[in-house]
Coordinates of C-alpha atoms in Angstrom, one line a residue:
X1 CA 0.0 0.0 0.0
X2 CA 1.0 3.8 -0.9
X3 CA 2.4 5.4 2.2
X4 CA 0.9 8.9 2.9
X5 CA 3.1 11.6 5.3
X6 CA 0.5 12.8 8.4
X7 CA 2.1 15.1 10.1
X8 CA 5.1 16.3 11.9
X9 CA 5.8 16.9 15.6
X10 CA 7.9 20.1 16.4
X11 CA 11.6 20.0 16.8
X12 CA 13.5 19.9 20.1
X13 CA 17.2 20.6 20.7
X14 CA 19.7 18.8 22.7
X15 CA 17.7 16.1 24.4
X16 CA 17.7 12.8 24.5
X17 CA 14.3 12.2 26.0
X18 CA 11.9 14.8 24.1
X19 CA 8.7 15.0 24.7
X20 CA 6.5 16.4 21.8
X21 CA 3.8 18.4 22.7
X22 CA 1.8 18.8 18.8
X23 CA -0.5 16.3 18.3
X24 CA -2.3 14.5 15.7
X25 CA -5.9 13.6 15.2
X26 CA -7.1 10.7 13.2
X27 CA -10.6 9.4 11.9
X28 CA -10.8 5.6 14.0
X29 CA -12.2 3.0 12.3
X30 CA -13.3 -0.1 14.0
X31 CA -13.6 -2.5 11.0
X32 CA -10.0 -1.8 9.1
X33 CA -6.5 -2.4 10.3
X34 CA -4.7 1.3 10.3
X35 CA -1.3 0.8 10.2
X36 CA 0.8 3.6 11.4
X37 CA 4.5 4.0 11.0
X38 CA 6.6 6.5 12.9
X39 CA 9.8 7.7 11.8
X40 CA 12.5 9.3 14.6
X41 CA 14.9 11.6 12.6
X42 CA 17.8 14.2 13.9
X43 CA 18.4 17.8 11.6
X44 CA 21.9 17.1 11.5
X45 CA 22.0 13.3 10.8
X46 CA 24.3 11.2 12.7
X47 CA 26.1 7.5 11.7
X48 CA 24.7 5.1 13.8
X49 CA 25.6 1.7 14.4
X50 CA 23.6 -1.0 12.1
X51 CA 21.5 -3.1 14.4
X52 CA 22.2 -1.5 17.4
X53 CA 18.5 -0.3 19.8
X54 CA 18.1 3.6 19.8
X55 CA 15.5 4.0 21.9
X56 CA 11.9 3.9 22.5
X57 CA 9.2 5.9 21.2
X58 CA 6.3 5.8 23.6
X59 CA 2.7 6.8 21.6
X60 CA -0.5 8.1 23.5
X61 CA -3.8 7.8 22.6
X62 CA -7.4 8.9 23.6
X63 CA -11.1 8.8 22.2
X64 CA -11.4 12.6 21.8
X65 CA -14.1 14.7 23.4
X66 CA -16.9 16.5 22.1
X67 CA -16.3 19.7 23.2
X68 CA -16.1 22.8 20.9
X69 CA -14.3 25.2 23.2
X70 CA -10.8 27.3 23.5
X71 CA -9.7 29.4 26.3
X72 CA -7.3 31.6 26.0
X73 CA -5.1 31.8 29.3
X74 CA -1.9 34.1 30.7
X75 CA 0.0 33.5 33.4
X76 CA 2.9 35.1 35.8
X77 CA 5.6 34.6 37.9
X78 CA 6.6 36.6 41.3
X79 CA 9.8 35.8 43.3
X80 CA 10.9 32.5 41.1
X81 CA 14.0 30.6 42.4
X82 CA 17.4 32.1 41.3
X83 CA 18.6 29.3 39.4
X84 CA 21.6 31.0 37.4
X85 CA 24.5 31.7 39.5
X86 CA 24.9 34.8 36.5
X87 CA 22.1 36.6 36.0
X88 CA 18.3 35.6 37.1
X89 CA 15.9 32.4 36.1
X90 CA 15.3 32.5 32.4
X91 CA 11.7 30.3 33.1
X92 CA 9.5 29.0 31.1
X93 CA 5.8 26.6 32.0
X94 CA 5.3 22.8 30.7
X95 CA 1.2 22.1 30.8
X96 CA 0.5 18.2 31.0
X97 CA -3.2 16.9 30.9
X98 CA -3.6 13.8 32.7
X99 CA -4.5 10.6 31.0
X100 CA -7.1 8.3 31.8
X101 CA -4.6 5.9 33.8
X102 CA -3.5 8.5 35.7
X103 CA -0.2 9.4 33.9
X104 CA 0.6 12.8 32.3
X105 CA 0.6 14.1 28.8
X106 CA 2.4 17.2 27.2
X107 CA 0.1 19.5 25.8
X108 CA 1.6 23.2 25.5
X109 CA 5.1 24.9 26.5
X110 CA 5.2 28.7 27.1
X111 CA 7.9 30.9 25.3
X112 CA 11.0 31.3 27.6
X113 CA 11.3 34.7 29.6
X114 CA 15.0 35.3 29.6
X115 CA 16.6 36.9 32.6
X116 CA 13.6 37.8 35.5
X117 CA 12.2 36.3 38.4
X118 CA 8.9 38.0 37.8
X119 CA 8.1 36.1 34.4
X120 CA 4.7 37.5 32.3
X121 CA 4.5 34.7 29.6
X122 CA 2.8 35.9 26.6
X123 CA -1.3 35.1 26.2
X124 CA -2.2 31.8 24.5
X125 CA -5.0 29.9 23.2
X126 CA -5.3 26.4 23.1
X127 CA -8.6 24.1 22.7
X128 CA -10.0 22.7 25.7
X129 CA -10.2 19.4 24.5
X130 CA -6.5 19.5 24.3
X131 CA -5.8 21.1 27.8
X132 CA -8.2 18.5 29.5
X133 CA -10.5 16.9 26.7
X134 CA -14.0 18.5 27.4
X135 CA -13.6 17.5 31.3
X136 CA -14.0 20.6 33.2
X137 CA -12.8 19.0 36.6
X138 CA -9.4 16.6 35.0
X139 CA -6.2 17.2 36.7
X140 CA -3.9 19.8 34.8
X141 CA -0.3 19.5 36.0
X142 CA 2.2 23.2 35.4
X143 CA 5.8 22.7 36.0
X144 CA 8.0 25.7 35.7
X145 CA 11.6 25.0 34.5
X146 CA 14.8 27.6 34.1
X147 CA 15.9 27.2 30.8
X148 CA 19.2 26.1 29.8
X149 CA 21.1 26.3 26.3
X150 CA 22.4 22.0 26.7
X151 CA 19.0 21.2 27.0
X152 CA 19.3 19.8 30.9
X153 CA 16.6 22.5 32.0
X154 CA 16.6 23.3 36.1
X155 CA 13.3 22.9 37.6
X156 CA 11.6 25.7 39.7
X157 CA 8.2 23.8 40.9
X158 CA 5.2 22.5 40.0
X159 CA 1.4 22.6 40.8
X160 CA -2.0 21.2 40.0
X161 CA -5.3 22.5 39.0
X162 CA -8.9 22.3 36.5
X163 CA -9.9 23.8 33.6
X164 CA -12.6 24.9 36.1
X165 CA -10.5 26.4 38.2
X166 CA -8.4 28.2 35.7
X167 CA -11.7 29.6 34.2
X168 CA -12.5 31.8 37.2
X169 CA -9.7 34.0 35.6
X170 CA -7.5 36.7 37.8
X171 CA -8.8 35.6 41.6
X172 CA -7.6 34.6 44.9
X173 CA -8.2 30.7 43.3
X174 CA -5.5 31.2 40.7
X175 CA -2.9 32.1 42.5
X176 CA -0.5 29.1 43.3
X177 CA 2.6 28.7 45.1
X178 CA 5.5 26.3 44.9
X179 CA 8.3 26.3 46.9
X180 CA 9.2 30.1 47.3
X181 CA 7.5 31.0 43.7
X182 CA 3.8 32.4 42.8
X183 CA 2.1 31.6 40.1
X184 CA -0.8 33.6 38.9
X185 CA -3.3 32.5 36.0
X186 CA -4.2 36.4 34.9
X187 CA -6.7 35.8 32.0
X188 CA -8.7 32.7 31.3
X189 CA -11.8 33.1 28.7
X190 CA -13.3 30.1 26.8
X191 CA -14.1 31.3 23.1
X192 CA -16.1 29.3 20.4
X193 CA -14.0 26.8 18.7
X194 CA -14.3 25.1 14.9
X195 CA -15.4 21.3 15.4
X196 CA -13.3 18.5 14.8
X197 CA -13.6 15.1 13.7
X198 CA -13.8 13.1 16.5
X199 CA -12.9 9.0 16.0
X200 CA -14.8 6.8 17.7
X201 CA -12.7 4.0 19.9
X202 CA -15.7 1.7 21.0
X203 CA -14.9 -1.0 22.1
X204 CA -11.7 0.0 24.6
X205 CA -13.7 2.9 26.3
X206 CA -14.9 0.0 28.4
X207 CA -11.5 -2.1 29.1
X208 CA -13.5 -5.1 28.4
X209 CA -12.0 -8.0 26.6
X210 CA -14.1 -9.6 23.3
X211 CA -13.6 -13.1 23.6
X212 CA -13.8 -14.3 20.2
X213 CA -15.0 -18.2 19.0
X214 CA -14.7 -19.2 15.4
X215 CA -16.9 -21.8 13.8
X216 CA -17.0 -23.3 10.6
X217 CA -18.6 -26.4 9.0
X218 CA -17.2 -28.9 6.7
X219 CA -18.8 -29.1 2.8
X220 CA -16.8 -31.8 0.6
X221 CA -13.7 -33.5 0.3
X222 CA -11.0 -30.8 1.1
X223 CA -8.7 -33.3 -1.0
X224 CA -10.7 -32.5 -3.6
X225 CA -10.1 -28.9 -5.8
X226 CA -14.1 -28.5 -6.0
X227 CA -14.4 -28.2 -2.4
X228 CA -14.7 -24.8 -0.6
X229 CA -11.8 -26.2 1.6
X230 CA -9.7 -27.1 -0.5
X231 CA -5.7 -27.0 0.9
X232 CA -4.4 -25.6 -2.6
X233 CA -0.5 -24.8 -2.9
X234 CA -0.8 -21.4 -4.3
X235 CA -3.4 -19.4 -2.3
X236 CA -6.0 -19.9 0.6
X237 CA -9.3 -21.3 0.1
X238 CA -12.7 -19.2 1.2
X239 CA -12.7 -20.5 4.7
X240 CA -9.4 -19.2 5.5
X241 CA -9.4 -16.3 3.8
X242 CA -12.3 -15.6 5.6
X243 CA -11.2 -16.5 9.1
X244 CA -8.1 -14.4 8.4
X245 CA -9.7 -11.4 7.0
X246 CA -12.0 -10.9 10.2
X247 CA -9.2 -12.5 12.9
X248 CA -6.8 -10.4 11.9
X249 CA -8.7 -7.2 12.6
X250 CA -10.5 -8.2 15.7
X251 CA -7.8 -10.0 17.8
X252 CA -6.1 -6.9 19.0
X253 CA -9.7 -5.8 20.7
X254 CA -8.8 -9.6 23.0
X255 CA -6.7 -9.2 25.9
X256 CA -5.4 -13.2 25.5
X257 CA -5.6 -13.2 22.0
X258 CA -6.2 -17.4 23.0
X259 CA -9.6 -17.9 21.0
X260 CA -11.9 -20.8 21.0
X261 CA -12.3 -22.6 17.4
X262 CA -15.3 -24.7 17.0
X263 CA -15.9 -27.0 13.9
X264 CA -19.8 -28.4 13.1
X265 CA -21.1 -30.9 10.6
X266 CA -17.9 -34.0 10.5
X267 CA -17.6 -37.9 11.9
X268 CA -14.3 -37.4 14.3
X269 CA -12.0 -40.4 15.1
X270 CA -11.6 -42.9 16.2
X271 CA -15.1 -44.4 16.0
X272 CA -16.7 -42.0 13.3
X273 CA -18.8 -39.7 15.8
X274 CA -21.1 -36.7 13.9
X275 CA -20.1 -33.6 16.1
X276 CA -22.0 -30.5 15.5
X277 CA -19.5 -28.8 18.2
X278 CA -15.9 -30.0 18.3
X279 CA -12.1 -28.4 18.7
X280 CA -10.4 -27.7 15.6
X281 CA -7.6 -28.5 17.6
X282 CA -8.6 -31.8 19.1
X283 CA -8.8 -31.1 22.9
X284 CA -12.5 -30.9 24.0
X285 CA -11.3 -30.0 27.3
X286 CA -9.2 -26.6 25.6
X287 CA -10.4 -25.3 22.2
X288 CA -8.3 -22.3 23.1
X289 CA -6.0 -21.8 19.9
X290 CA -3.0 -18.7 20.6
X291 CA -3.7 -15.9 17.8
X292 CA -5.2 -16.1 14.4
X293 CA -2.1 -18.2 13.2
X294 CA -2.7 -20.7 16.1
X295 CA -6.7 -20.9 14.3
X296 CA -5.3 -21.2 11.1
X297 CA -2.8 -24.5 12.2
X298 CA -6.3 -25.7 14.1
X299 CA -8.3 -25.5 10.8
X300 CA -5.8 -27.0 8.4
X301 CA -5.0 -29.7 10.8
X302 CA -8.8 -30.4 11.7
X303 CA -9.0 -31.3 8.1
X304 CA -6.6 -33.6 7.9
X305 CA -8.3 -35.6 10.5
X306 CA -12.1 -35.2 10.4
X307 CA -14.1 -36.9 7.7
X308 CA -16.5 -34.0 6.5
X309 CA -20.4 -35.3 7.0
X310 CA -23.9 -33.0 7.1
X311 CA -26.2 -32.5 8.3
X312 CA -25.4 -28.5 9.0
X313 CA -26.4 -27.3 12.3
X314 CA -25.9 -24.0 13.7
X315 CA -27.7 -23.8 17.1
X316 CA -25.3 -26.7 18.8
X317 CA -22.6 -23.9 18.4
X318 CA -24.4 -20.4 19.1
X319 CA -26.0 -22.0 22.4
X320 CA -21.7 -23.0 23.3
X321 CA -21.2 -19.5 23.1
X322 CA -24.2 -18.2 24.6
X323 CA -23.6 -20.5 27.8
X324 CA -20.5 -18.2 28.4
X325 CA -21.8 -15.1 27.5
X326 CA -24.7 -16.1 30.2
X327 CA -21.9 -16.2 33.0
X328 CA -21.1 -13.1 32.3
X329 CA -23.7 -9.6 33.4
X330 CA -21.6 -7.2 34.4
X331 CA -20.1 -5.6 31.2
X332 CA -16.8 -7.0 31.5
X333 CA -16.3 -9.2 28.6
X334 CA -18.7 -9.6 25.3
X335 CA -18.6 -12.2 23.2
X336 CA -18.4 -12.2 19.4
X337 CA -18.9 -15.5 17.2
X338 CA -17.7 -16.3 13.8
X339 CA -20.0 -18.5 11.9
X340 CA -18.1 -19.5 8.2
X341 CA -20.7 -21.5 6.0
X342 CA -21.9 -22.6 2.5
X343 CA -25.0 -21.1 3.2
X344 CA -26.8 -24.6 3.9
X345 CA -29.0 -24.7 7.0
X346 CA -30.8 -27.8 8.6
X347 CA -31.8 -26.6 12.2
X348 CA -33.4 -23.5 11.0
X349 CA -36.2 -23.4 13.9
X350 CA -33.4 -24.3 16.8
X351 CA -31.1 -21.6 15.0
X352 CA -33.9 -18.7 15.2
X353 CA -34.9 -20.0 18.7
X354 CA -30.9 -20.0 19.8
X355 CA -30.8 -16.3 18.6
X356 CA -33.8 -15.3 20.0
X357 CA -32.4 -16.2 23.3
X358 CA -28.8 -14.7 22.8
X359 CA -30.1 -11.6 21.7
X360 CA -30.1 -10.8 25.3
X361 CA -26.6 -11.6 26.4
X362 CA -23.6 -9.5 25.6
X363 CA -22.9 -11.2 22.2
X364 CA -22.6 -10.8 18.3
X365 CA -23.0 -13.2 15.8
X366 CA -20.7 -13.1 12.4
X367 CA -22.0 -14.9 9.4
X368 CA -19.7 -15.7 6.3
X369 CA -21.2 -17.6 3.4
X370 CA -19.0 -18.8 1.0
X371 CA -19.3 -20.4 -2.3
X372 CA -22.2 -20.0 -4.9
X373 CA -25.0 -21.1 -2.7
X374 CA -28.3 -19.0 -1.8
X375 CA -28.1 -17.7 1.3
X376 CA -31.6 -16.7 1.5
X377 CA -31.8 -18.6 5.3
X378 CA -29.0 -16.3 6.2
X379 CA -30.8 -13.1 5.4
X380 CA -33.4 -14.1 7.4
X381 CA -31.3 -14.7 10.4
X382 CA -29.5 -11.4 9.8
X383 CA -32.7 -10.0 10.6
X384 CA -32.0 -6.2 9.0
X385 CA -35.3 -5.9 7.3
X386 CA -37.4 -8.1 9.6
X387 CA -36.4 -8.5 13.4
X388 CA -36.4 -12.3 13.9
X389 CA -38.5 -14.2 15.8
X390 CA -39.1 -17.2 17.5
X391 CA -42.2 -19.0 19.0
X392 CA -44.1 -15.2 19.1
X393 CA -40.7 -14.3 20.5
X394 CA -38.7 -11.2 18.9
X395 CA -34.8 -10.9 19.2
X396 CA -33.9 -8.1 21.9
X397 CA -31.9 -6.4 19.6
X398 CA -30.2 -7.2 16.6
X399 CA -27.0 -9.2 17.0
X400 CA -26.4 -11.1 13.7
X401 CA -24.7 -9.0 10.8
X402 CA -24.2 -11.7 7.2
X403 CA -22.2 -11.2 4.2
X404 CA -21.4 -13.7 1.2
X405 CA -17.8 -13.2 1.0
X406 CA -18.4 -13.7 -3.3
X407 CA -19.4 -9.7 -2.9
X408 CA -15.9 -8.7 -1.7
X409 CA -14.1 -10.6 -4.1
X410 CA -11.5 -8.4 -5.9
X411 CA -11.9 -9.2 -9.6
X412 CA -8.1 -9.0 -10.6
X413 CA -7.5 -11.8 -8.1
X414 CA -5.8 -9.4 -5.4
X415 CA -7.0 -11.7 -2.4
X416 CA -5.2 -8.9 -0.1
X417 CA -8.1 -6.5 -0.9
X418 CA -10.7 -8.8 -0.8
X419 CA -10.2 -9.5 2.7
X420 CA -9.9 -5.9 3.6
X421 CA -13.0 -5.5 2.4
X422 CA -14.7 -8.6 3.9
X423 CA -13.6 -6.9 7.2
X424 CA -14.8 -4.3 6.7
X425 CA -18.0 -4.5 6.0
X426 CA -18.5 -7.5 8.1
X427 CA -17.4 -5.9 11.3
X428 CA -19.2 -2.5 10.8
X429 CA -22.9 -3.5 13.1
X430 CA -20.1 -4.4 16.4
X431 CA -19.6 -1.3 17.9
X432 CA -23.4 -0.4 17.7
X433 CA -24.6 -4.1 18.7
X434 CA -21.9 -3.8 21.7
X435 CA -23.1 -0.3 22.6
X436 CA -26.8 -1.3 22.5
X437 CA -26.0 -3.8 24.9
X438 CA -24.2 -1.7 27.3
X439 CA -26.5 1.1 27.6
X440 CA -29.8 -0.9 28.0
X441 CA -28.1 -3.2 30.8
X442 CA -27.1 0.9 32.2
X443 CA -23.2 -0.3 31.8
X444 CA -20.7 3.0 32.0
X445 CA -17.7 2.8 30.9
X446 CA -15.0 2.5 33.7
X447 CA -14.5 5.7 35.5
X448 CA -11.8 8.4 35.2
X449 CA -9.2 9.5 37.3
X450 CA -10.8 11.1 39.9
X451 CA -11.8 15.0 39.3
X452 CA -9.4 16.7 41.4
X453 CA -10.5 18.8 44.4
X454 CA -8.8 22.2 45.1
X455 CA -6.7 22.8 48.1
X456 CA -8.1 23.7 51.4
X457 CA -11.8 21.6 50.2
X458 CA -13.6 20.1 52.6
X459 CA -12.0 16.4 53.0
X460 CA -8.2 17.3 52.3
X461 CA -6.0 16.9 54.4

């Protein structure tokens, strides 16, 4: 794929340890793997040693707020620390928003007032949503520093306040002292602000894990080159292309990344037992396979070792899923199940009956048909026109999203592209189905740092 520049940060002098303080927005996408590349480089390049580790670049990121403000602020200085032995302080402020772990962020550096102890830094403005993103009452850290030509900058103190505070303007609340120095925030005025796109990070706004099970059934002789699983030398079949496509893109929302894989409709050895819910990897007792890759080794293995047999059943393997999914109520883990088929059905009733009864759980349903077949069945159970029912019974919500993966087929054979798009469009309904889930149960996502409380408030001590 064609590379594209996004941005640059600013450029700092003699340090070893920067820290950058422009940032970068960028349109998230749920459904597509967005890969970034960051490139570290000096203004006067330097031979460096083939092979040998310089560094680490440490990247921070947050679902951006809504908020449309800026505030423009000033601040000054009375009776800084001497910190030259010629001369005075030549200081200048560091503003840090904190995160929502509790660490700190760079988000704006004053100009540096050379040669004074009674610093007036010049007025700036600076969105809200970068000084605290939209939260009125998040901890904003100030650390003054003397500035110093090397780069090794002395530092005079530090404090903490709001945005909230800081909006009361020139008052006996913005006035701060550290050590022996007083800080004084002279002029804070929120102003209207342009919107910006904001991305949408869905699933990691509630830290909970999306455990991940992938079915498929078994159509034909995979020995044979007319069968949809067919092991050819030269390029994956459907079922793996599939499995890849979707894996590939979803694991990184999975703490483990260990995933359950599930095959239906095949006699198993020794004795020749139909199972319409066994391991890929042959351990009833674990089914848990380590990555995508360790699914892929599960699948082509399981082939090698199953005899493929019908009938195809679904409902064996969404009530599997469903049984965990029950355990769990509290918003801390959801679910999502990968169902690869020809498009064949025999348990319709039990299927509709088996979704019916998830749709209540904190689960999603995946459906990939491959092949030529109709998939009318699987339309039905997708339920987008018609809600789907069972026994006078209507599905909660909607939790079943099918596509035929012939659609996303690129026609000049680029199988990279075609699985790009199968993800895409196959994964677009999780964030809402998760959402949906989360807000009817009343489940907030896990709370911030806690708003921080000026000095002297009742309860300090």
């Amino acid at each position: 794929r064609r590379k594209y520049l996004f941005g640059r940060t600013e450029v700092i002098e003699n340090t070893l340890n920067p820290e950058f303080v422009r940032k970068f927005i960028l349109d998230y996408f749920f459904e597509e793997r967005q890969n970034l590349r960051f490139d570290l480089r000096m203004e006067k390049p330097m031979a460096g040693i083939p092979g040998k580790k310089c560094g680490n670049i440490i990247v921070k990121a947050e679902e951006m707020g809504n908020c449309r403000e800026s505030v423009m602020m000033q601040f000054c200085g009375n009776k800084l620390d001497k910190k030259d032995f010629f001369g005075k302080s030549d200081p200048f402020l560091v503003f840090y928003r904190s995160n929502e772990d509790g660490t700190f962020t760079i988000c704006h550096k004053t100009e540096v007032v050379k040669n004074t102890l009674n610093p007036v830094w010049q007025a700036f403005k600076i969105p809200v949503r970068a000084l605290c993103n939209g939260d009125y009452d998040r901890t904003i850290k100030i650390e003054c520093y003397d500035w110093e030509r090397d780069g090794s900058h002395d530092f005079i103190g530090e404090f903490t306040t709001s945005y909230r505070e800081l909006s009361r303007g020139q008052s006996q609340f913005n006035v701060y002292e550290v050590s022996v120095c007083v800080f004084t925030c002279v002029h804070a005025s929120s102003v209207p602000f342009y919107i910006w796109l904001c991305c949408s990070i869905i699933v990691p706004c509630y830290y909970c894990p999306i455990i991940y099970h992938y079915c498929t059934c078994f159509p034909g002789n995979p020995a044979q080159p007319t069968s949809l699983h067919y092991m050819s030398p030269y390029q994956m079949n459907a079922y793996a292309m599939a499995l890849k496509a979707v894996g590939e893109i979803i694991q990184d929302y999975d703490s483990d990344k260990m995933f359950p894989a599930l095959g239906f409709g095949a006699k198993l050895p020794p004795d020749g037992r139909v199972s319409h819910e066994f391991a890929l990897n042959g351990n009833p007792q674990n089914p848990y396979c380590a990555g995508i890759d360790g699914v892929m080794e599960a699948y082509y293995q399981s082939l090698k070792s199953v005899c493929l047999y019908g009938p195809t059943n679904f409902s064996p393997v969404i009530n599997h899923v469903a049984r965990y999914a029950a355990s769990v109520n509290d918003g801390s883990q959801y679910f999502v199940l990968l169902i690869i088929t020809d498009g064949v059905i025999s348990d319709m009733a039990q299927t509709k009956e088996s979704i019916v009864n998830a749709s209540c759980l904190p689960m999603s349903i995946i459906i990939v048909g491959v092949g030529p077949a109709e998939f009318d069945a699987m339309i039905e159970l997708d339920g987008d026109e018609v809600r789907i029912s069972s026994r006078g019974r209507y599905a909660e919500r909607d939790i079943v999203q099918f596509v035929p993966f012939r659609d996303y087929i690129d026609r000049t054979g680029n199988h990279i592209l075609s699985m790009a798009r199968l993800a895409k469009d196959v994964l677009a309904e999780i964030p809402d189905q998760f959402l949906s889930y989360m807000r009817t149960r009343g489940i907030k996502p896990l709370p911030t740092p806690p708003p921080y409380t000026p000095p002297g408030s009742p309860g300090m001590e």
